[in-house]
Amino acid sequence: MFMRFQSLKGFRDFYPEEMSARRKVLDKIFETVRPYGFREVDSPSLEMLELFRVKSGDEILTQTFNFADKGKRDVTLIPELTPTMARMVVEREKSLKRPIKWFSMPKMWRYEEPQSGRLREFYQLNVDIFGVPGPEADAEVLAAGIDIMLKLDLEGQFIFKVSDRRLMQGVLESMGIADRREAVFAAIDKRYKVTHSEFKELLAKADLDDLKIGQLLSILDSRGPMLEALQKLRGLISLENEQTRAGYESLEKLTDLLVMYHMEQYCELDPSVIRGLAYYTGTVFECYDTKGELRAIFGGGRYDKIIELFGGEPMPAVGFGMGDAVLEILMRRAKVWPEEKLTTDYFILTTSAQYMETALFLAQALREKEFIVETDLLGRNFGNQMKYANSIGAKYVLILGEKEMAGGQVSVKDMKTGEQRTEEVIRFLDSVTK
């Protein structure tokens, strides 16, 4: 008796109908980022484990599919793309023209407990700009991210939460608690994942007294539309601190740029957005569903030290990552996920095997015009061929029967209306266009 197998936990199969819908989504994403001048790159699925350990420390060991290969090298399936992109930039940093604008959407792997919106194997879009120090690049990647969501018919379903790590670093310095930054940032990063009382407890564990907790909460609560929230925040912070001033002024400039892109309405200032990864150096942002029911759809920001970290010359960088799993959940909830069905332009029905030469001539001529065409490969009868044509979503059935073949003709049946006409094969081919 043979064993039956199934896919591993946290991994997915995509059958043709499902893949058809996914392809439409992926194509729309790529068609959105390319006009911004982002160029597609590709890279290995397997990298040296040390590449990710340099960025994330030993913690990454428990989160990746890593192993020693036959050459006794520690390698891993890639859990993210930023270290790989940095490696690629460093390898050609002398010849690459600035700005470097890249995108890619490979498969990635993380050895984590699967849950809604988080899988062990997933696709992630990465969009990055290297070589631009100012908020102009931050605005460009944000605009591309917002545009993706709009092109996917998700207007009203999402919001980008924006902040700047320097702003909050400066705030902690001004409050005299800079030495507790890691603990405070870790607590802030969990703010929306715990209750309000639990959040205050986390701040207390970071050794903040009630006064400082109150001050910090006032600043964190100054969130809202970018222009209004920045004005409110201005009254709560001191710009005498260099870090605070740099972060605040960058956010002001970023807001001005978003207005120029006509995209400021899709963003809000939220000082609680810290991003858990310590390598972020300036602007940070996350994209959420407006109902606040899902995990972050996007995450990104500025990481100006990343190229140096991997042995390159100093080079500013900004970008984001967007996983496919949460995006699909949101699109399904918003009822804008494409219909999962097969579509075929033409199915060529033959009533006799002797008509196969004409069928293949027709098929190849139509395929050269970029139509999707199928012929009967199983020698089925008329009825079963029609059933199959229906099952593959054929728009038209081209019938080659005894009558048609005798006159050098083909009958064209519209599967939606049921209407049928007969015309010469050559005239038919001359008349059809994509």
Coordinates of C-alpha atoms in Angstrom, one line a residue:
M1 CA 0.0 0.0 0.0
F2 CA 1.4 3.4 -1.0
M3 CA 1.7 6.3 1.5
R4 CA -0.2 9.5 0.9
F5 CA 1.6 12.7 1.5
Q6 CA 0.6 16.3 2.3
S7 CA 2.4 19.6 2.5
L8 CA 4.3 20.5 5.6
K9 CA 2.8 22.7 8.3
G10 CA 3.2 26.4 7.4
F11 CA 3.7 25.7 3.7
R12 CA 1.2 26.1 0.8
D13 CA 0.3 24.5 -2.5
F14 CA -1.2 26.7 -5.2
Y15 CA -3.4 24.9 -7.8
P16 CA -4.0 26.5 -11.2
E17 CA -7.1 28.3 -10.2
E18 CA -5.4 29.7 -7.1
M19 CA -2.3 30.6 -9.0
S20 CA -4.2 32.4 -11.6
A21 CA -5.6 34.8 -9.0
R22 CA -2.2 35.2 -7.3
R23 CA -0.6 35.9 -10.6
K24 CA -3.0 38.8 -11.2
V25 CA -2.1 40.3 -7.8
L26 CA 1.6 39.8 -8.3
D27 CA 1.6 41.3 -11.8
K28 CA -0.3 44.3 -10.5
I29 CA 2.3 44.8 -7.7
F30 CA 5.2 44.7 -10.2
E31 CA 3.3 46.9 -12.7
T32 CA 3.0 49.5 -9.9
V33 CA 6.6 49.6 -8.7
R34 CA 8.3 49.6 -12.1
P35 CA 7.1 53.1 -13.2
Y36 CA 8.8 54.5 -10.1
G37 CA 12.1 53.3 -11.6
F38 CA 12.6 50.3 -9.3
R39 CA 14.5 47.6 -11.2
E40 CA 13.9 43.9 -10.5
V41 CA 16.7 41.8 -9.1
D42 CA 16.9 38.2 -8.1
S43 CA 19.2 36.4 -5.6
P44 CA 19.9 33.0 -4.1
S45 CA 17.4 31.2 -1.8
L46 CA 20.4 29.9 0.2
E47 CA 22.9 32.1 1.9
M48 CA 25.7 31.8 4.5
L49 CA 24.1 31.8 7.9
E50 CA 26.6 34.4 9.1
L51 CA 25.1 37.0 6.7
F52 CA 22.0 37.0 8.8
R53 CA 23.8 36.6 12.1
V54 CA 25.7 39.8 11.5
K55 CA 22.5 41.7 11.3
S56 CA 20.3 39.9 13.8
G57 CA 22.6 38.1 16.2
D58 CA 22.4 34.5 17.4
E59 CA 18.6 34.9 17.9
I60 CA 18.3 34.2 14.1
L61 CA 19.5 30.6 14.7
T62 CA 16.1 29.7 16.2
Q63 CA 14.1 31.4 13.5
T64 CA 15.6 30.0 10.3
F65 CA 15.9 26.8 8.3
N66 CA 19.6 26.5 8.8
F67 CA 22.0 23.6 8.5
A68 CA 25.6 22.5 7.7
D69 CA 25.9 21.7 4.0
K70 CA 28.2 18.9 2.6
G71 CA 31.1 21.3 2.7
K72 CA 30.5 21.8 6.4
R73 CA 29.4 25.4 5.9
D74 CA 26.6 26.9 8.0
V75 CA 23.9 28.0 5.5
T76 CA 20.3 29.0 5.7
L77 CA 17.2 29.4 3.5
I78 CA 16.8 33.2 3.4
P79 CA 14.4 34.5 6.2
E80 CA 14.5 38.1 4.7
L81 CA 16.1 39.9 1.8
T82 CA 17.8 43.1 3.3
P83 CA 21.2 41.4 4.1
T84 CA 21.3 39.8 0.6
M85 CA 20.5 43.2 -1.0
A86 CA 23.3 44.8 1.1
R87 CA 25.7 42.0 0.0
M88 CA 24.9 42.6 -3.6
V89 CA 25.4 46.4 -3.3
V90 CA 28.7 45.9 -1.6
E91 CA 29.9 43.6 -4.3
R92 CA 29.4 46.2 -7.0
E93 CA 29.4 49.5 -4.9
K94 CA 32.1 51.1 -7.1
S95 CA 30.2 50.6 -10.4
L96 CA 26.5 51.0 -9.3
K97 CA 25.0 54.3 -10.2
R98 CA 23.1 56.2 -7.5
P99 CA 20.4 56.1 -6.5
I100 CA 20.2 52.3 -6.6
K101 CA 16.5 51.4 -6.8
W102 CA 15.7 47.7 -6.6
F103 CA 12.7 45.5 -6.0
S104 CA 12.3 41.7 -5.6
M105 CA 9.6 39.3 -4.4
P106 CA 11.2 35.9 -3.7
K107 CA 10.1 33.1 -1.5
M108 CA 11.4 33.3 2.1
W109 CA 11.4 30.9 5.0
R110 CA 11.2 31.4 8.8
Y111 CA 11.0 28.6 11.3
E112 CA 8.2 30.1 13.4
E113 CA 4.9 28.8 14.7
P114 CA 2.4 29.2 11.8
Q115 CA -0.6 31.5 12.6
S116 CA -2.9 33.8 10.7
G117 CA -0.8 36.0 8.4
R118 CA 2.5 34.3 9.4
L119 CA 3.7 31.2 7.6
R120 CA 7.0 29.2 7.4
E121 CA 7.2 29.8 3.7
F122 CA 6.0 33.0 2.1
Y123 CA 6.6 35.6 -0.6
Q124 CA 7.8 39.0 0.4
L125 CA 8.1 42.1 -1.8
N126 CA 11.2 44.2 -1.0
V127 CA 11.5 47.7 -2.3
D128 CA 14.8 49.6 -1.5
I129 CA 16.6 52.8 -2.4
F130 CA 20.3 53.0 -1.7
G131 CA 22.4 56.2 -1.9
V132 CA 19.9 58.9 -1.0
P133 CA 20.3 60.5 2.5
G134 CA 17.2 62.6 2.7
P135 CA 13.5 62.1 3.1
E136 CA 13.1 62.4 -0.7
A137 CA 13.8 58.6 -0.8
D138 CA 11.6 57.9 2.2
A139 CA 8.7 59.6 0.4
E140 CA 9.4 57.7 -2.8
V141 CA 9.2 54.2 -1.2
L142 CA 6.2 55.3 0.9
A143 CA 4.5 56.5 -2.3
A144 CA 5.2 53.3 -4.1
G145 CA 3.8 51.3 -1.1
I146 CA 0.7 53.4 -1.0
D147 CA 0.3 53.1 -4.7
I148 CA 0.4 49.3 -4.5
M149 CA -2.5 49.3 -2.1
L150 CA -4.5 51.7 -4.2
K151 CA -3.9 49.7 -7.4
L152 CA -5.1 46.6 -5.5
D153 CA -8.4 48.3 -4.9
L154 CA -7.8 48.7 -1.2
E155 CA -8.6 52.4 -0.7
G156 CA -10.1 52.9 2.7
Q157 CA -8.8 49.6 3.9
F158 CA -5.3 50.6 5.0
I159 CA -3.3 53.3 6.8
F160 CA 0.4 53.9 7.0
K161 CA 1.7 54.7 10.5
V162 CA 4.8 56.9 10.3
S163 CA 7.4 58.0 12.8
D164 CA 11.2 58.5 13.2
R165 CA 13.4 56.6 15.6
R166 CA 15.6 59.7 16.2
L167 CA 12.5 61.6 17.5
M168 CA 11.9 59.1 20.2
Q169 CA 15.6 58.6 21.0
G170 CA 15.8 62.3 21.6
V171 CA 12.7 62.3 23.7
L172 CA 14.2 59.6 26.0
E173 CA 17.5 61.6 26.2
S174 CA 15.5 64.7 27.2
M175 CA 13.7 62.7 29.8
G176 CA 17.0 61.5 31.2
I177 CA 16.2 57.8 30.5
A178 CA 18.4 57.2 27.4
D179 CA 20.2 54.4 29.4
R180 CA 16.9 52.5 29.4
R181 CA 16.3 53.0 25.6
E182 CA 16.3 49.3 24.7
A183 CA 13.8 48.3 27.3
V184 CA 11.5 51.3 26.6
F185 CA 11.7 50.8 22.9
A186 CA 10.9 47.1 23.4
A187 CA 7.8 48.1 25.4
I188 CA 6.7 50.7 22.9
D189 CA 7.0 48.1 20.1
K190 CA 4.5 46.0 21.9
R191 CA 2.1 48.8 22.6
Y192 CA -0.7 47.6 20.3
K193 CA -0.2 44.0 21.1
V194 CA -1.0 44.3 24.8
T195 CA -3.7 46.1 26.9
H196 CA -3.1 49.7 28.1
S197 CA -2.5 48.5 31.7
E198 CA -0.1 45.9 30.5
F199 CA 1.8 48.5 28.5
K200 CA 2.1 50.7 31.5
E201 CA 3.4 47.7 33.4
L202 CA 6.1 47.2 30.7
L203 CA 7.2 50.8 31.1
A204 CA 7.3 50.5 34.8
K205 CA 9.5 47.4 34.5
A206 CA 11.8 49.6 32.3
D207 CA 12.2 51.6 35.6
L208 CA 10.0 54.6 34.6
D209 CA 8.1 56.3 37.4
D210 CA 4.5 57.5 37.0
L211 CA 5.5 61.0 36.0
K212 CA 7.8 59.8 33.1
I213 CA 5.2 57.2 32.1
G214 CA 2.6 60.0 31.9
Q215 CA 5.0 62.2 29.8
L216 CA 5.8 59.4 27.5
L217 CA 2.1 58.5 27.0
S218 CA 1.3 62.1 26.1
I219 CA 3.8 62.0 23.3
L220 CA 2.9 58.6 22.1
D221 CA -0.8 59.6 22.0
S222 CA -0.1 62.6 19.7
R223 CA -0.9 60.5 16.7
G224 CA -3.2 61.3 13.8
P225 CA -3.1 63.0 10.3
M226 CA 0.5 64.1 9.6
L227 CA 0.1 67.9 9.6
E228 CA -2.2 68.1 12.6
A229 CA -0.3 65.5 14.7
L230 CA 3.1 67.2 14.1
Q231 CA 1.7 70.5 15.3
K232 CA 0.3 68.8 18.4
L233 CA 3.6 67.0 19.0
R234 CA 5.6 70.2 18.7
G235 CA 4.0 71.4 21.9
L236 CA 5.1 68.3 23.8
I237 CA 8.8 68.0 22.9
S238 CA 11.9 70.1 23.1
L239 CA 13.8 70.7 19.8
E240 CA 16.9 71.6 21.7
N241 CA 17.8 67.9 21.6
E242 CA 19.7 67.2 18.4
Q243 CA 18.1 63.8 17.8
T244 CA 14.6 65.1 18.5
R245 CA 15.1 68.1 16.2
A246 CA 16.5 65.9 13.4
G247 CA 13.6 63.5 13.6
Y248 CA 11.0 66.1 13.8
E249 CA 12.4 68.2 10.9
S250 CA 12.7 65.1 8.8
L251 CA 9.0 64.2 9.4
E252 CA 8.0 67.8 8.5
K253 CA 9.9 67.5 5.2
L254 CA 8.5 64.0 4.6
T255 CA 5.0 65.3 5.1
D256 CA 5.6 68.1 2.6
L257 CA 6.7 65.6 0.1
L258 CA 3.7 63.3 0.7
V259 CA 1.5 66.3 0.0
M260 CA 3.3 66.7 -3.3
Y261 CA 2.6 63.1 -4.1
H262 CA -1.0 63.7 -3.1
M263 CA -0.7 60.7 -0.7
E264 CA -0.6 62.4 2.8
Q265 CA -4.2 61.3 3.5
Y266 CA -3.1 57.7 3.6
C267 CA -0.5 58.3 6.4
E268 CA -0.7 59.2 10.0
L269 CA 2.0 60.2 12.5
D270 CA 2.3 57.6 15.2
P271 CA 5.3 57.9 17.6
S272 CA 4.6 54.4 18.9
V273 CA 6.0 53.0 15.6
I274 CA 9.5 52.1 16.6
R275 CA 10.2 48.9 14.6
G276 CA 11.7 46.2 16.7
L277 CA 14.9 45.9 14.7
A278 CA 17.7 48.1 16.1
Y279 CA 19.3 48.8 12.7
Y280 CA 16.7 51.4 11.8
T281 CA 18.2 54.9 11.9
G282 CA 15.5 57.4 11.0
T283 CA 12.1 57.2 9.3
V284 CA 10.1 54.1 10.2
F285 CA 6.7 53.1 9.1
E286 CA 4.2 50.2 9.1
C287 CA 1.0 49.7 7.2
Y288 CA -2.1 48.3 8.9
D289 CA -5.7 47.5 8.0
T290 CA -8.0 50.4 9.1
K291 CA -9.9 48.1 11.4
G292 CA -6.7 47.1 13.3
E293 CA -7.6 43.4 13.1
L294 CA -4.5 42.1 11.3
R295 CA -0.8 42.0 11.6
A296 CA 1.2 44.7 9.8
I297 CA 1.0 44.4 6.0
F298 CA 4.1 46.5 5.4
G299 CA 7.1 47.3 7.5
G300 CA 10.1 49.5 6.7
G301 CA 12.1 52.6 7.2
R302 CA 15.6 54.0 7.0
Y303 CA 18.7 51.9 7.7
D304 CA 21.7 54.0 6.9
K305 CA 24.3 51.7 8.6
I306 CA 23.3 48.5 6.7
I307 CA 26.0 48.8 4.0
E308 CA 28.8 49.5 6.4
L309 CA 27.6 46.5 8.5
F310 CA 28.4 44.3 5.6
G311 CA 31.8 45.8 4.8
G312 CA 30.9 48.5 2.4
E313 CA 31.5 52.2 2.3
P314 CA 28.9 54.4 4.2
M315 CA 25.7 54.5 2.1
P316 CA 22.2 55.6 3.2
A317 CA 19.3 53.2 2.5
V318 CA 15.6 53.1 2.9
G319 CA 13.0 50.4 2.0
F320 CA 10.2 48.2 3.0
G321 CA 9.1 44.6 3.0
M322 CA 5.5 43.4 2.3
G323 CA 4.5 39.8 2.9
D324 CA 1.9 38.1 0.8
A325 CA 0.0 36.3 3.5
V326 CA -1.5 39.3 5.4
L327 CA -2.1 41.1 2.1
E328 CA -4.2 38.1 0.8
I329 CA -6.2 38.0 4.0
L330 CA -7.0 41.8 3.7
M331 CA -7.9 41.5 0.1
R332 CA -10.2 38.6 0.7
R333 CA -11.9 40.5 3.6
A334 CA -12.4 43.5 1.3
K335 CA -13.7 41.2 -1.4
V336 CA -11.1 42.4 -4.0
W337 CA -9.1 39.1 -4.2
P338 CA -9.4 38.0 -7.9
E339 CA -11.8 35.2 -8.7
E340 CA -10.0 31.9 -8.5
K341 CA -10.9 30.3 -11.9
L342 CA -9.2 29.2 -15.0
T343 CA -9.6 31.2 -18.2
T344 CA -8.9 30.1 -21.7
D345 CA -9.4 32.1 -24.9
Y346 CA -10.1 29.2 -27.3
F347 CA -10.7 25.5 -27.1
I348 CA -10.5 23.7 -30.4
L349 CA -13.0 20.9 -30.7
T350 CA -12.4 18.2 -33.3
T351 CA -15.0 15.5 -34.2
S352 CA -12.3 13.2 -35.8
A353 CA -8.7 12.5 -35.2
Q354 CA -8.0 13.3 -38.9
Y355 CA -8.8 16.9 -38.3
M356 CA -5.9 17.3 -35.8
E357 CA -3.5 18.9 -38.3
T358 CA -6.0 21.7 -38.9
A359 CA -6.6 22.0 -35.2
L360 CA -2.9 22.4 -34.5
F361 CA -2.5 24.9 -37.3
L362 CA -5.3 27.0 -35.8
A363 CA -3.9 26.6 -32.3
Q364 CA -0.4 27.7 -33.2
A365 CA -1.6 30.6 -35.3
L366 CA -3.7 31.9 -32.3
R367 CA -0.9 31.2 -29.8
E368 CA 1.4 33.4 -31.9
K369 CA -1.1 36.2 -31.3
E370 CA -0.7 35.5 -27.5
F371 CA -4.1 33.8 -27.0
I372 CA -4.4 30.9 -24.6
V373 CA -5.5 27.9 -26.6
E374 CA -6.2 24.2 -25.8
T375 CA -6.9 21.3 -28.1
D376 CA -8.3 17.9 -27.2
L377 CA -5.5 15.6 -26.3
L378 CA -7.6 12.6 -25.2
G379 CA -9.8 11.8 -28.2
R380 CA -13.0 12.6 -26.3
N381 CA -16.5 12.7 -28.0
F382 CA -18.2 16.0 -28.8
G383 CA -20.1 16.2 -25.5
N384 CA -17.1 15.6 -23.3
Q385 CA -15.0 18.1 -25.2
M386 CA -17.7 20.7 -24.6
K387 CA -17.7 19.9 -20.8
Y388 CA -14.0 20.2 -20.7
A389 CA -14.1 23.6 -22.5
N390 CA -16.5 24.8 -19.8
S391 CA -14.3 23.5 -17.0
I392 CA -11.3 25.5 -18.3
G393 CA -13.3 28.7 -18.7
A394 CA -13.1 28.8 -22.5
K395 CA -14.5 32.0 -24.0
Y396 CA -14.9 30.4 -27.4
V397 CA -15.0 26.9 -28.8
L398 CA -13.7 26.5 -32.4
I399 CA -15.5 23.5 -33.9
L400 CA -13.9 21.4 -36.6
G401 CA -16.4 18.9 -37.9
E402 CA -17.1 17.2 -41.2
K403 CA -19.1 20.1 -42.6
E404 CA -16.6 22.7 -41.5
M405 CA -13.6 20.8 -42.9
A406 CA -15.3 20.2 -46.2
G407 CA -15.6 23.9 -46.8
G408 CA -12.3 25.0 -45.2
Q409 CA -14.3 26.6 -42.4
V410 CA -14.5 26.7 -38.6
S411 CA -17.6 27.2 -36.4
V412 CA -17.0 29.7 -33.6
K413 CA -19.2 29.2 -30.5
D414 CA -19.4 32.0 -28.0
M415 CA -19.6 30.2 -24.7
K416 CA -21.2 33.1 -22.8
T417 CA -24.0 33.9 -25.2
G418 CA -24.3 30.6 -26.9
E419 CA -24.2 32.3 -30.3
Q420 CA -22.5 30.4 -33.1
R421 CA -21.2 31.4 -36.5
T422 CA -19.2 29.7 -39.3
E423 CA -16.5 31.4 -41.4
E424 CA -13.5 30.5 -43.4
V425 CA -10.4 29.5 -41.3
I426 CA -8.1 32.1 -43.0
R427 CA -10.6 34.9 -42.7
F428 CA -11.2 34.0 -39.0
L429 CA -7.5 34.1 -38.3
D430 CA -7.1 37.5 -40.1
S431 CA -10.0 39.0 -38.1
V432 CA -9.0 38.0 -34.5
T433 CA -6.8 40.3 -32.5
K434 CA -5.8 40.2 -28.8

